[in-house]
PDB file of C-alpha atoms in Angstrom:
ATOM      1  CA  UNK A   1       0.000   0.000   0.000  1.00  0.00           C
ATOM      2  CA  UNK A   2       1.177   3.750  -0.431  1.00  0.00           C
ATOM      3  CA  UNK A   3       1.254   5.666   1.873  1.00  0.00           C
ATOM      4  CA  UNK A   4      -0.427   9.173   1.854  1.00  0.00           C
ATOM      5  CA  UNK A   5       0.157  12.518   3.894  1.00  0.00           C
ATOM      6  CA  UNK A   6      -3.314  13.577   4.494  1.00  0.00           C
ATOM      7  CA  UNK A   7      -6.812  13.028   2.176  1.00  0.00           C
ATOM      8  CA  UNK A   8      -6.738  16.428   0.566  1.00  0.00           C
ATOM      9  CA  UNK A   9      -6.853  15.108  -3.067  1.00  0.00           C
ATOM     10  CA  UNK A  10      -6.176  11.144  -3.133  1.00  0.00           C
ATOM     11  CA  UNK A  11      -5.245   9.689  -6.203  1.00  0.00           C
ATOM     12  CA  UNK A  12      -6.333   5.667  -6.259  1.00  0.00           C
ATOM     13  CA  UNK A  13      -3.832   3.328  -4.931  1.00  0.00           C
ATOM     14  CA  UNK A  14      -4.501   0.860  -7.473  1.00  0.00           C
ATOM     15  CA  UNK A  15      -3.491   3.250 -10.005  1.00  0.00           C
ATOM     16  CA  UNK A  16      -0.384   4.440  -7.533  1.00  0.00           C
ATOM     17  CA  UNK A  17       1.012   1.331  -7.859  1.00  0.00           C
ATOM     18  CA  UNK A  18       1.516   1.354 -11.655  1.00  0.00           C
ATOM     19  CA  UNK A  19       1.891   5.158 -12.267  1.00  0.00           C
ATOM     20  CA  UNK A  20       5.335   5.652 -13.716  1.00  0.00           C
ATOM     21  CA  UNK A  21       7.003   8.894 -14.799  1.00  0.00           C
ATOM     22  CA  UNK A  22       6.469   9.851 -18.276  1.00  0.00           C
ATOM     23  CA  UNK A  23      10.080  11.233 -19.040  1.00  0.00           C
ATOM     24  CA  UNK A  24      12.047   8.502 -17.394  1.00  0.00           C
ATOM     25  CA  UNK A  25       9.612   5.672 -16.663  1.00  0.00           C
ATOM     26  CA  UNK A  26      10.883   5.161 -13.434  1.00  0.00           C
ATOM     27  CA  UNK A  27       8.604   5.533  -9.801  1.00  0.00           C
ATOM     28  CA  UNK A  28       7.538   8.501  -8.184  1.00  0.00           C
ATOM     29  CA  UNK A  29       6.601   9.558  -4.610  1.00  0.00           C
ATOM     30  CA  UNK A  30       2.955  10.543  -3.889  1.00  0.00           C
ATOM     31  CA  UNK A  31       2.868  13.592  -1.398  1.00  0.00           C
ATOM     32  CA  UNK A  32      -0.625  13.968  -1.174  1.00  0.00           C
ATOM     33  CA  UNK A  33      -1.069  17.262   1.165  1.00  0.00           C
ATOM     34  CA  UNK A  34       1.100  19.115  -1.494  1.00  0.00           C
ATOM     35  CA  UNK A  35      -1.482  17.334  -4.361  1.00  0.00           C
ATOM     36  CA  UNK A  36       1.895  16.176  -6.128  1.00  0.00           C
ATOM     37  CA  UNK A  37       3.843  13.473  -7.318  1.00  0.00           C
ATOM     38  CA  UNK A  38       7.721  13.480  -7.637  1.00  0.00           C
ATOM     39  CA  UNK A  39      10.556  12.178  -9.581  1.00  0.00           C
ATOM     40  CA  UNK A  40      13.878  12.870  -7.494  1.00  0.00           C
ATOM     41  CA  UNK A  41      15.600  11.603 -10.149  1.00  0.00           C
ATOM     42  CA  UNK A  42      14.838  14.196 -13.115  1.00  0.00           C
ATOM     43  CA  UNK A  43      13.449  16.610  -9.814  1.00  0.00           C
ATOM     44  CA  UNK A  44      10.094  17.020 -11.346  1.00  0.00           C
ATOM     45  CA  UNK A  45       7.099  17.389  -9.644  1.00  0.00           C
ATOM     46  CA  UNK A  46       3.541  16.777 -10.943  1.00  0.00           C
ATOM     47  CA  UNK A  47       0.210  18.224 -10.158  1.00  0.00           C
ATOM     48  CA  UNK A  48      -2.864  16.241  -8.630  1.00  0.00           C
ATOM     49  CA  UNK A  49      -5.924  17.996  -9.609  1.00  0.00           C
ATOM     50  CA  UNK A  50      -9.204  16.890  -7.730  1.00  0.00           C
ATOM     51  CA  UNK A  51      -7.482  13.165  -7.139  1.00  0.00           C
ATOM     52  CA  UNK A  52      -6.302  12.949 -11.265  1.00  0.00           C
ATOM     53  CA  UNK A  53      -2.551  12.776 -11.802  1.00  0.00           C
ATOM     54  CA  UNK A  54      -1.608  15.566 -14.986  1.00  0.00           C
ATOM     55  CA  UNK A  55       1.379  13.539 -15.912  1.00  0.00           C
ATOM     56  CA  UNK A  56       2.176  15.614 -18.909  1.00  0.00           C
ATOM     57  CA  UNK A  57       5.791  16.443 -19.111  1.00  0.00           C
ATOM     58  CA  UNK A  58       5.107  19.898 -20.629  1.00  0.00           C
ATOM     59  CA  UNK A  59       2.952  20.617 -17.341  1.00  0.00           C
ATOM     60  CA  UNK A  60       5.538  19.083 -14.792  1.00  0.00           C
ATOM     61  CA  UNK A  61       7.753  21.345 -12.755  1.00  0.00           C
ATOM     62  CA  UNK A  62      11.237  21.426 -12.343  1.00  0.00           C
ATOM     63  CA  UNK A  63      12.175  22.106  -8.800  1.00  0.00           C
ATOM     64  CA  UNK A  64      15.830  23.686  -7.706  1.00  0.00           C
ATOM     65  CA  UNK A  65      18.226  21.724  -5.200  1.00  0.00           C
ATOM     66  CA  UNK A  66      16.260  23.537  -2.039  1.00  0.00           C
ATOM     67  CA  UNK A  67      12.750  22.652  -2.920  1.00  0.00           C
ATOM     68  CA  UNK A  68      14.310  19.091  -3.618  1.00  0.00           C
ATOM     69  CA  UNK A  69      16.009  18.609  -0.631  1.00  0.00           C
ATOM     70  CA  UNK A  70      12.525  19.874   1.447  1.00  0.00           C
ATOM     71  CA  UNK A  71      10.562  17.366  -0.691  1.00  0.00           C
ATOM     72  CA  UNK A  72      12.710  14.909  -0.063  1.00  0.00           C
ATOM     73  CA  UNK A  73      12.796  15.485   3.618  1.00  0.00           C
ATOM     74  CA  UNK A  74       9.423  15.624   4.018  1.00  0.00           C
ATOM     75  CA  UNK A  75       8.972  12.251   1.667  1.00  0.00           C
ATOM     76  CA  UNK A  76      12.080  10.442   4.199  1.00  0.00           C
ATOM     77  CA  UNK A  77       9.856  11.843   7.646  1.00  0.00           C
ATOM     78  CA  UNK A  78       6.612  10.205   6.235  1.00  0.00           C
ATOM     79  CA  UNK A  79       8.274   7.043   5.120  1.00  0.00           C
ATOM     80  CA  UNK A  80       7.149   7.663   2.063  1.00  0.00           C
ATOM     81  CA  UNK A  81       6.988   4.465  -0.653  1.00  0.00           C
ATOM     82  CA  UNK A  82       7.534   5.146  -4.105  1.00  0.00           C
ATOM     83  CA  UNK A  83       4.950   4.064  -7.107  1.00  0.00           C
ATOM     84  CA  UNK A  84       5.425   0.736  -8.195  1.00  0.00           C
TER      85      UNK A  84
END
């Protein structure tokens, strides 16, 4: 199961587990109370909008190495799992 932050926008977990980054097909993390997924990888974030992942590449955001690290903190203090 993946675990969420808080219910403000909850995507499915069935589709959590197979919900892969678009640019690198690799996993994301699911940080619910900020309505985003994340790849640390590329350090892209997605929007949720009303519980639907918009996993469009031209839509994503690329964070800087602050916002990463906090997103990553926050992801490591709420044990976090990635997609898939």
């Amino acid at each position: 199961m993946i675990a969420v932050s808080s219910p403000h926008s909850l995507v499915n977990s069935r589709l959590l587990e197979i919900l892969a980054c678009p640019k690198d097909k690799g996993n994301l993390f699911y940080v619910a109370d900020e309505e985003m997924l994340y790849n640390p990888r590329l350090q892209m974030r997605y929007e949720v909008r009303q519980g639907i992942p918009v996993m469009l590449i031209d839509e994503a955001t690329i964070v800087n190495q602050v916002e990463h690290e906090r997103i990553m903190a926050k992801v490591a203090q709420l044990n976090l799992k990635p997609t898939f």
